Coordinates of C-alpha atoms and ligand atoms in Angstrom, one line a residue:
M1 CA 103.4 120.2 80.2
S2 CA 102.4 123.7 79.7
A3 CA 102.9 126.2 82.1
N4 CA 101.0 125.9 85.5
A5 CA 100.0 122.6 84.6
F6 CA 100.4 119.5 86.7
P7 CA 101.5 115.9 85.5
P8 CA 98.8 113.7 84.4
G9 CA 97.3 111.7 87.4
F10 CA 98.4 114.4 89.8
L11 CA 95.9 114.5 92.7
F12 CA 94.3 117.5 94.3
G13 CA 93.1 117.1 97.8
A14 CA 92.8 118.6 101.4
A15 CA 93.9 117.3 104.9
T16 CA 92.9 116.8 108.4
S17 CA 93.8 115.0 111.4
A18 CA 91.5 113.4 114.1
Y19 CA 92.1 115.2 117.2
Q20 CA 91.7 118.4 115.4
I21 CA 88.3 117.7 114.1
E22 CA 86.6 114.8 115.2
G23 CA 85.3 115.6 118.7
G24 CA 83.4 112.6 120.1
W25 CA 86.5 112.2 122.6
D26 CA 84.9 109.5 124.6
A27 CA 82.2 108.1 122.4
D28 CA 81.3 104.5 121.6
G29 CA 84.1 103.1 123.8
K30 CA 86.9 105.5 122.5
G31 CA 89.7 105.4 125.1
P32 CA 91.5 108.9 126.0
S33 CA 94.7 109.9 124.4
I34 CA 97.5 112.0 125.4
W35 CA 95.7 115.0 123.8
D36 CA 92.6 114.5 125.6
H37 CA 94.5 114.8 128.9
F38 CA 97.0 117.6 127.9
A39 CA 94.2 119.9 126.7
R40 CA 92.6 119.6 129.9
L41 CA 95.6 120.7 132.0
P42 CA 95.0 124.3 132.6
G43 CA 97.1 126.8 130.8
R44 CA 98.6 124.7 128.2
I45 CA 96.2 125.6 125.4
Q46 CA 95.4 129.2 124.5
R47 CA 92.0 130.0 126.3
N48 CA 92.2 126.4 127.7
H49 CA 90.2 125.1 124.3
N50 CA 90.2 121.5 123.7
G51 CA 89.2 118.9 121.2
D52 CA 86.2 117.4 122.9
V53 CA 83.7 118.8 120.1
A54 CA 86.2 120.2 117.7
C55 CA 84.4 120.1 114.1
N56 CA 82.0 117.2 115.2
T57 CA 83.0 115.0 112.3
Y58 CA 82.7 112.0 114.5
F59 CA 78.9 112.5 114.3
D60 CA 78.7 114.0 110.9
F61 CA 81.1 113.4 108.1
A62 CA 78.4 113.6 105.3
T63 CA 78.4 117.5 105.3
D64 CA 82.1 117.8 104.6
I65 CA 82.1 115.0 102.1
D66 CA 79.6 117.0 100.5
I67 CA 81.5 120.2 100.7
M68 CA 84.5 118.1 99.1
R69 CA 82.4 116.8 96.1
R70 CA 81.3 120.4 95.5
L71 CA 85.1 121.4 95.6
G72 CA 86.1 118.8 93.3
L73 CA 88.6 117.2 95.4
Q74 CA 90.1 114.1 94.4
A75 CA 91.8 113.0 97.5
Y76 CA 91.1 113.6 101.4
R77 CA 93.8 112.9 103.9
F78 CA 92.6 112.2 107.6
S79 CA 94.1 110.3 110.5
V80 CA 92.6 107.4 112.5
A81 CA 92.4 108.1 116.2
W82 CA 94.4 105.2 117.7
A83 CA 92.7 105.3 121.0
R84 CA 89.2 104.7 119.1
V85 CA 90.5 101.6 117.4
L86 CA 92.3 100.4 120.4
P87 CA 91.3 102.2 123.7
L88 CA 94.2 101.3 125.4
G89 CA 96.5 101.4 122.7
R90 CA 96.8 97.4 122.1
G91 CA 94.9 94.5 123.3
A92 CA 91.0 94.8 123.1
I93 CA 89.9 96.3 119.7
N94 CA 86.9 98.7 119.8
E95 CA 85.0 97.5 116.5
K96 CA 82.7 100.7 116.9
G97 CA 85.9 102.5 116.3
L98 CA 86.6 100.9 113.2
D99 CA 83.3 101.0 112.1
Y100 CA 83.4 104.6 111.9
Y101 CA 86.4 104.6 109.7
D102 CA 85.1 102.1 107.7
R103 CA 81.9 104.0 106.6
L104 CA 83.8 107.4 106.1
V105 CA 85.9 105.5 103.8
D106 CA 82.9 104.1 101.8
A107 CA 81.5 107.4 101.8
L108 CA 84.5 109.0 100.4
L109 CA 84.8 106.4 97.7
A110 CA 81.2 106.8 96.8
A111 CA 81.9 110.7 96.3
G112 CA 85.0 109.5 94.2
I113 CA 87.4 110.8 96.5
K114 CA 90.7 108.7 97.1
P115 CA 91.5 108.2 101.1
F116 CA 95.0 108.8 102.3
V117 CA 95.1 107.6 105.8
T118 CA 97.4 108.6 108.5
L119 CA 97.8 106.2 111.1
F120 CA 99.5 108.4 114.0
H121 CA 98.9 112.2 114.1
W122 CA 100.3 112.7 117.6
D123 CA 97.1 111.4 119.6
L124 CA 98.8 108.5 121.3
P125 CA 96.5 106.4 123.4
L126 CA 97.0 107.9 126.9
A127 CA 97.4 104.4 128.3
L128 CA 100.6 103.7 126.5
Q129 CA 102.3 107.1 127.7
R130 CA 101.4 106.1 131.3
E131 CA 102.6 102.6 131.0
M132 CA 105.8 103.1 129.0
G133 CA 106.5 106.5 128.1
G134 CA 105.0 106.2 124.6
F135 CA 107.5 106.3 122.0
D136 CA 110.2 107.1 124.3
S137 CA 109.9 103.3 124.8
R138 CA 111.1 101.0 122.2
D139 CA 108.5 98.5 122.8
C140 CA 105.9 101.4 121.4
A141 CA 107.2 100.6 118.0
A142 CA 106.0 97.1 117.6
I143 CA 102.7 98.3 119.4
F144 CA 102.3 100.8 116.9
A145 CA 102.9 98.3 114.1
D146 CA 100.3 96.0 115.3
Y147 CA 97.7 98.8 115.5
A148 CA 98.5 99.8 111.8
E149 CA 98.1 95.9 111.0
I150 CA 94.7 95.9 112.6
V151 CA 93.4 99.2 110.4
G152 CA 95.1 97.7 107.5
R153 CA 93.2 94.5 107.7
R154 CA 90.1 96.5 107.9
L155 CA 90.4 99.2 105.4
G156 CA 93.1 98.0 103.3
D157 CA 90.9 96.4 100.6
R158 CA 89.8 100.1 99.7
V159 CA 92.5 102.2 101.1
K160 CA 95.7 102.2 99.2
Q161 CA 97.6 105.1 100.4
W162 CA 99.1 105.0 104.0
I163 CA 101.1 107.5 106.0
T164 CA 102.4 106.0 109.1
L165 CA 103.3 108.8 110.9
N166 CA 102.8 112.7 110.8
E167 CA 105.6 114.8 111.6
P168 CA 107.6 112.6 114.1
W169 CA 110.0 115.7 114.7
V170 CA 107.2 117.8 116.0
H171 CA 106.0 114.9 118.4
A172 CA 109.6 114.3 119.5
T173 CA 110.5 118.1 119.7
L174 CA 107.4 119.9 120.8
G175 CA 106.2 116.9 122.8
H176 CA 108.9 115.3 124.6
L177 CA 111.6 118.1 124.5
R178 CA 110.0 121.3 124.8
G179 CA 107.0 120.3 126.6
L180 CA 104.6 122.6 124.2
H181 CA 102.4 119.5 123.0
A182 CA 101.3 116.6 124.4
P183 CA 102.8 114.6 126.4
G184 CA 104.3 117.9 127.7
R185 CA 107.7 116.6 128.6
L186 CA 110.8 118.5 128.8
N187 CA 113.5 115.8 128.7
P188 CA 116.5 116.4 126.3
W189 CA 117.1 112.7 126.4
A190 CA 113.9 112.0 124.9
Y191 CA 114.2 114.1 121.3
L192 CA 116.7 111.3 119.8
R193 CA 114.8 108.3 121.5
V194 CA 111.3 109.3 120.2
I195 CA 112.7 109.9 117.0
H196 CA 114.4 106.6 116.6
H197 CA 111.6 104.6 118.2
Q198 CA 108.8 106.4 115.8
L199 CA 111.1 105.7 112.5
L200 CA 111.5 101.9 113.9
G201 CA 107.6 101.9 114.2
H202 CA 107.2 103.3 110.9
G203 CA 109.3 100.6 109.4
L204 CA 107.7 97.7 111.1
A205 CA 104.2 99.0 110.3
A206 CA 104.9 99.4 106.9
A207 CA 106.1 95.7 106.4
Q208 CA 102.9 94.7 108.3
L209 CA 100.8 96.8 106.3
K210 CA 102.1 95.4 103.2
G211 CA 102.0 91.8 104.6
V212 CA 98.1 92.1 104.9
H213 CA 97.7 93.9 101.7
A214 CA 100.4 93.5 99.2
D215 CA 99.4 96.5 97.1
A216 CA 99.6 99.0 99.9
Q217 CA 101.5 102.1 99.2
V218 CA 103.2 103.3 102.5
G219 CA 104.8 106.7 103.1
I220 CA 105.5 109.0 106.0
S221 CA 104.5 112.9 106.2
L222 CA 107.5 115.0 107.5
N223 CA 107.3 118.6 108.3
M224 CA 110.3 120.2 106.3
G225 CA 111.8 123.6 105.9
P226 CA 114.9 124.8 104.1
V227 CA 117.1 126.2 106.8
Y228 CA 119.2 129.4 106.0
P229 CA 122.0 131.1 107.8
A230 CA 121.1 134.3 109.6
T231 CA 124.3 135.9 108.0
D232 CA 126.8 135.0 105.5
S233 CA 129.4 134.3 108.0
E234 CA 131.1 131.1 107.9
V235 CA 129.8 130.2 111.5
D236 CA 126.2 130.8 110.6
R237 CA 126.7 128.9 107.4
A238 CA 128.0 125.8 109.4
A239 CA 125.1 126.5 111.9
A240 CA 122.5 125.9 109.1
G241 CA 124.1 123.0 108.0
L242 CA 123.5 121.5 111.5
G243 CA 120.1 122.9 111.7
D244 CA 119.4 121.4 108.6
Q245 CA 120.5 117.9 109.9
F246 CA 118.4 118.6 113.2
I247 CA 115.1 119.2 111.3
N248 CA 115.1 117.5 107.8
R249 CA 118.0 115.0 107.5
I250 CA 117.2 113.4 110.8
F251 CA 114.5 111.7 109.1
L252 CA 115.6 111.9 105.3
D253 CA 119.0 110.1 106.1
P254 CA 117.9 107.3 107.8
L255 CA 114.9 106.7 105.7
F256 CA 116.6 107.1 102.4
R257 CA 120.3 106.1 103.3
G258 CA 119.8 104.0 106.4
Q259 CA 122.0 106.4 108.5
Y260 CA 121.8 109.2 110.8
P261 CA 123.4 112.5 109.6
E262 CA 126.7 113.5 110.8
P263 CA 128.2 115.7 112.4
L264 CA 124.8 115.9 114.3
W265 CA 124.5 112.2 115.3
G266 CA 128.3 112.3 116.6
R267 CA 127.6 115.5 118.7
L268 CA 124.6 114.2 120.2
R269 CA 126.4 110.9 121.4
A270 CA 125.4 111.5 125.0
F271 CA 121.6 111.4 124.0
R272 CA 121.6 108.8 121.6
P273 CA 119.4 105.6 122.1
P274 CA 120.9 102.2 121.4
V275 CA 120.5 101.4 117.8
Q276 CA 120.3 97.5 117.5
P277 CA 121.2 95.4 114.6
G278 CA 118.6 95.5 111.9
D279 CA 117.1 98.7 112.9
M280 CA 118.5 100.9 110.2
E281 CA 117.5 98.2 107.5
T282 CA 114.0 98.2 109.0
I283 CA 113.8 102.1 108.7
A284 CA 115.4 102.3 105.4
H285 CA 112.9 99.8 103.8
P286 CA 112.1 101.6 100.4
L287 CA 109.1 104.0 101.0
D288 CA 106.4 104.5 98.1
F289 CA 106.4 108.1 98.7
V290 CA 107.2 110.6 101.0
G291 CA 105.0 113.4 102.2
I292 CA 106.2 116.8 102.7
N293 CA 104.4 119.2 105.0
Y294 CA 105.5 122.6 104.1
Y295 CA 104.7 125.9 105.8
T296 CA 108.0 128.2 106.1
R297 CA 111.8 128.4 106.0
I298 CA 113.9 128.6 109.1
H299 CA 116.9 131.0 110.0
V300 CA 119.5 129.8 112.3
R301 CA 122.8 131.4 113.9
H302 CA 125.7 130.3 115.4
A303 CA 125.2 130.2 119.3
W304 CA 128.3 128.8 121.2
Y305 CA 126.2 128.6 124.5
V306 CA 123.7 126.1 123.4
P307 CA 125.5 122.8 124.1
F308 CA 126.1 120.1 121.6
V309 CA 124.7 121.7 118.7
G310 CA 126.1 125.3 119.1
F311 CA 123.0 126.9 116.7
W312 CA 119.9 128.5 117.7
P313 CA 116.8 129.7 115.7
N314 CA 117.0 133.1 114.6
D315 CA 113.7 135.0 114.5
L316 CA 115.1 138.5 115.2
P317 CA 114.1 140.9 112.6
V318 CA 117.2 142.9 112.9
V319 CA 120.7 141.4 112.4
A320 CA 123.9 143.7 113.0
G321 CA 121.8 146.9 112.9
R322 CA 120.1 146.2 109.5
V323 CA 116.6 144.9 109.1
A324 CA 117.3 141.1 108.0
P325 CA 116.4 140.9 104.3
W326 CA 113.8 138.0 104.7
R327 CA 111.9 140.3 107.0
K328 CA 110.5 142.0 103.7
N329 CA 108.1 138.9 102.9
G330 CA 104.6 138.5 104.4
Y331 CA 103.9 136.8 107.5
S332 CA 100.9 134.4 108.4
Q333 CA 98.9 134.8 111.6
M334 CA 101.3 132.0 113.1
G335 CA 104.1 134.4 112.6
W336 CA 105.5 132.1 109.9
E337 CA 107.1 133.7 107.1
V338 CA 105.5 133.1 103.6
Y339 CA 108.2 131.9 101.5
P340 CA 106.8 129.8 98.5
A341 CA 110.3 129.3 97.0
G342 CA 111.0 127.2 99.9
L343 CA 108.7 124.6 98.6
F344 CA 110.6 124.4 95.1
E345 CA 113.7 124.2 97.0
L346 CA 112.7 121.3 99.2
L347 CA 111.1 119.4 96.2
F348 CA 114.1 119.8 94.1
R349 CA 116.4 118.7 96.8
M350 CA 114.1 115.4 96.7
K351 CA 115.4 114.9 93.1
Q352 CA 118.9 115.9 93.3
E353 CA 119.9 114.4 96.7
Y354 CA 117.4 111.5 97.6
G355 CA 117.0 109.9 94.2
N356 CA 113.7 111.3 93.1
P357 CA 111.1 109.2 95.1
A358 CA 107.5 110.1 94.4
V359 CA 106.4 112.9 96.5
Y360 CA 103.2 114.4 97.9
I361 CA 102.7 117.6 99.6
T362 CA 100.8 116.0 102.4
E363 CA 100.1 119.7 103.9
N364 CA 100.6 123.3 103.0
G365 CA 98.7 126.3 103.9
A366 CA 98.3 129.4 106.5
A367 CA 96.3 130.8 109.1
F368 CA 94.8 134.2 108.6
A369 CA 92.2 136.1 110.8
D370 CA 89.2 135.2 108.9
T371 CA 85.7 136.8 109.5
V372 CA 82.3 136.3 108.1
S373 CA 81.4 139.4 105.9
D374 CA 78.1 141.0 105.7
D375 CA 77.6 139.3 102.2
G376 CA 77.9 136.1 104.4
R377 CA 81.0 135.0 102.9
V378 CA 84.6 134.5 103.8
H379 CA 87.0 136.8 101.8
D380 CA 90.7 135.4 102.5
P381 CA 92.8 137.0 99.7
Q382 CA 95.9 136.2 101.7
R383 CA 95.3 132.6 102.0
Q384 CA 94.1 132.3 98.1
Q385 CA 97.5 134.0 97.3
F386 CA 99.3 131.8 99.6
L387 CA 97.7 128.7 98.0
E388 CA 98.3 130.4 94.5
Q389 CA 102.1 130.8 95.0
H390 CA 102.8 127.4 96.4
T391 CA 100.9 125.4 93.8
D392 CA 102.6 127.4 91.3
M393 CA 105.9 126.3 92.8
V394 CA 104.7 122.8 92.8
S395 CA 104.0 122.8 89.1
A396 CA 107.3 124.5 88.5
A397 CA 109.1 121.7 90.3
A398 CA 107.3 119.2 88.2
R399 CA 108.4 120.8 85.3
A400 CA 111.9 120.4 86.6
G401 CA 111.5 116.9 86.8
V402 CA 110.5 116.4 90.3
N403 CA 108.5 113.2 90.8
V404 CA 105.7 115.2 92.5
R405 CA 102.2 113.2 92.5
G406 CA 99.6 115.5 94.3
Y407 CA 99.0 118.4 96.8
F408 CA 96.9 118.7 99.9
A409 CA 95.8 121.8 101.4
W410 CA 96.0 122.2 105.1
S411 CA 93.2 122.2 105.8
L412 CA 89.8 121.3 104.6
I413 CA 88.2 123.0 107.6
D414 CA 89.1 125.4 110.2
N415 CA 89.8 123.1 113.2
F416 CA 91.7 122.8 116.7
E417 CA 95.1 124.0 116.1
W418 CA 97.0 122.3 119.1
A419 CA 98.5 124.8 121.7
Y420 CA 96.6 127.7 119.8
G421 CA 93.2 126.1 120.2
Y422 CA 90.5 127.2 117.7
D423 CA 91.7 130.9 117.2
K424 CA 94.1 129.9 114.3
R425 CA 91.9 129.3 111.2
F426 CA 93.8 127.3 108.6
G427 CA 90.6 125.9 106.5
I428 CA 89.7 126.7 103.0
V429 CA 86.1 126.1 104.7
Y430 CA 85.4 128.4 107.6
V431 CA 83.7 126.6 110.5
D432 CA 81.4 128.4 113.1
F433 CA 82.2 126.5 116.0
A434 CA 79.0 127.5 117.8
T435 CA 76.7 126.2 115.2
Q436 CA 78.9 123.9 113.4
R437 CA 78.0 125.7 110.0
R438 CA 80.3 125.6 107.4
I439 CA 81.1 128.3 104.8
I440 CA 83.1 127.7 101.7
K441 CA 86.1 130.5 101.9
D442 CA 87.0 132.3 98.6
S443 CA 90.2 130.4 98.8
G444 CA 88.0 127.4 98.6
Y445 CA 86.2 128.7 95.5
W446 CA 89.6 129.4 94.1
Y447 CA 91.1 126.0 94.8
Q448 CA 87.8 124.6 92.9
S449 CA 88.5 126.6 89.9
L450 CA 92.3 125.4 89.8
I451 CA 91.1 121.7 90.0
Q452 CA 88.5 122.2 87.4
G453 CA 90.9 123.8 85.1
Q454 CA 93.4 121.2 85.5
A455 CA 90.7 118.5 84.9
A456 CA 89.6 120.4 82.0
G457 CA 93.3 120.5 80.6
E458 CA 93.9 116.8 81.1
R459 CA 90.6 116.0 78.9
S460 CA 91.9 118.2 76.1
G461 CA 95.4 116.7 76.6
A462 CA 97.1 120.0 77.5
A463 CA 98.8 118.4 80.6
T464 CA 100.5 116.0 78.4
E465 CA 101.9 118.3 76.1
P466 CA 105.8 118.6 76.4
Ligands
FCB501 C1 101.3 120.9 111.1 C2 100.5 119.6 111.7 C3 99.1 120.0 111.3 C4 98.7 121.5 111.6 C5 99.5 122.1 110.7 C6 99.2 123.8 111.0 O1 102.5 120.9 111.8 O2 100.8 118.3 111.1 O3 98.2 119.0 112.3 O4 98.7 121.6 112.9 O5 100.9 122.0 111.3

């Protein structure tokens, strides 16, 4: 492989999720989700924005597929709104909801774009939250798997790549522990329960998807970030080890090793849900691929006053009177440090520590304050540089023997960025939310040329050179 080339068959795509783009929140029999409800609570979302209309893709996906075709995308990752398919989360099926995804998949395939379907990207049917506390209840795992099977039966003849859950850590932590996302709970007991029940749901869903289509490839998308100590002190280094378990290994270890990470799991004894015989086997059923969502790295410091875990994230720019060394890097509009090397680090770790599974980068991108220039275009050099630097890291990881198979930019289009509403733009395509007009950003054109160059290289055999 030559420099900056990617392995043969490597897929370039972009990602979105249902609540963030679809709109049509109650169209054609869709039931309400926890996000429909949460976003209506005053003050929960910046400027009280919500996803009622979003990017309107429930009513028009053709425009965006056309754009994907122009950009040369080879794959598209989207999510299914559970409450569109099962308005109450279980029981009666809403055929019109399934029809929508059926048409979407057909249109993607007709454009030569491979669909990657996420089954749960946080928009749990509200009825399941009300009746059982959602994934706080063990019953939700089996209910999720049944929903996955229903979608699998309908789309599985054409969809081969499935992602059970998107960032179960974020749903557990921001949704149930910190109250910043739907369902808005602040319950310290919920963190591990919601994690365990989601993992169980993942394992059951994987088995049921393969039961209906033996050739289904099933993975999961995890938000991961390397965890660094704030200083070189021994206590901070120990804190970083625990922080890594709290964010990364809490999923990687059960999925790949069939056990929760120690010492964290022991320390959180008081919060642990009952793990029943067979659970860990269900969870550790071999994955066909793992999805990594990468945005930034994390710094933590020892904090004796934080019960049980004894660490805390360190966002302070100054440590011991000095500007912290990592502050010299750039930051995105989210306040997240731009740190491309972290992506290499995570990828290499999958090879070294977890048996080199197939990996897709299922999300990577950045928000910057984009505006439409007088020339009618959106010039976003920072995002372009972000994508360049991160795709370089992916290429370097592939050269280092990491089994990385594809890369999805987050996001195809600007969209509803959860608690931040519409002000944080992550798209490689700009959306004018008042008119629903799309403008391909400079970063989008850059991505197009990367994909074209790669495809040309593959045709001439460059990508297969040693
Ligand atoms: C991830 C989410 C995705 C998007 C990006 C910015 O955590 O999976 O929906 O909000 O962050």
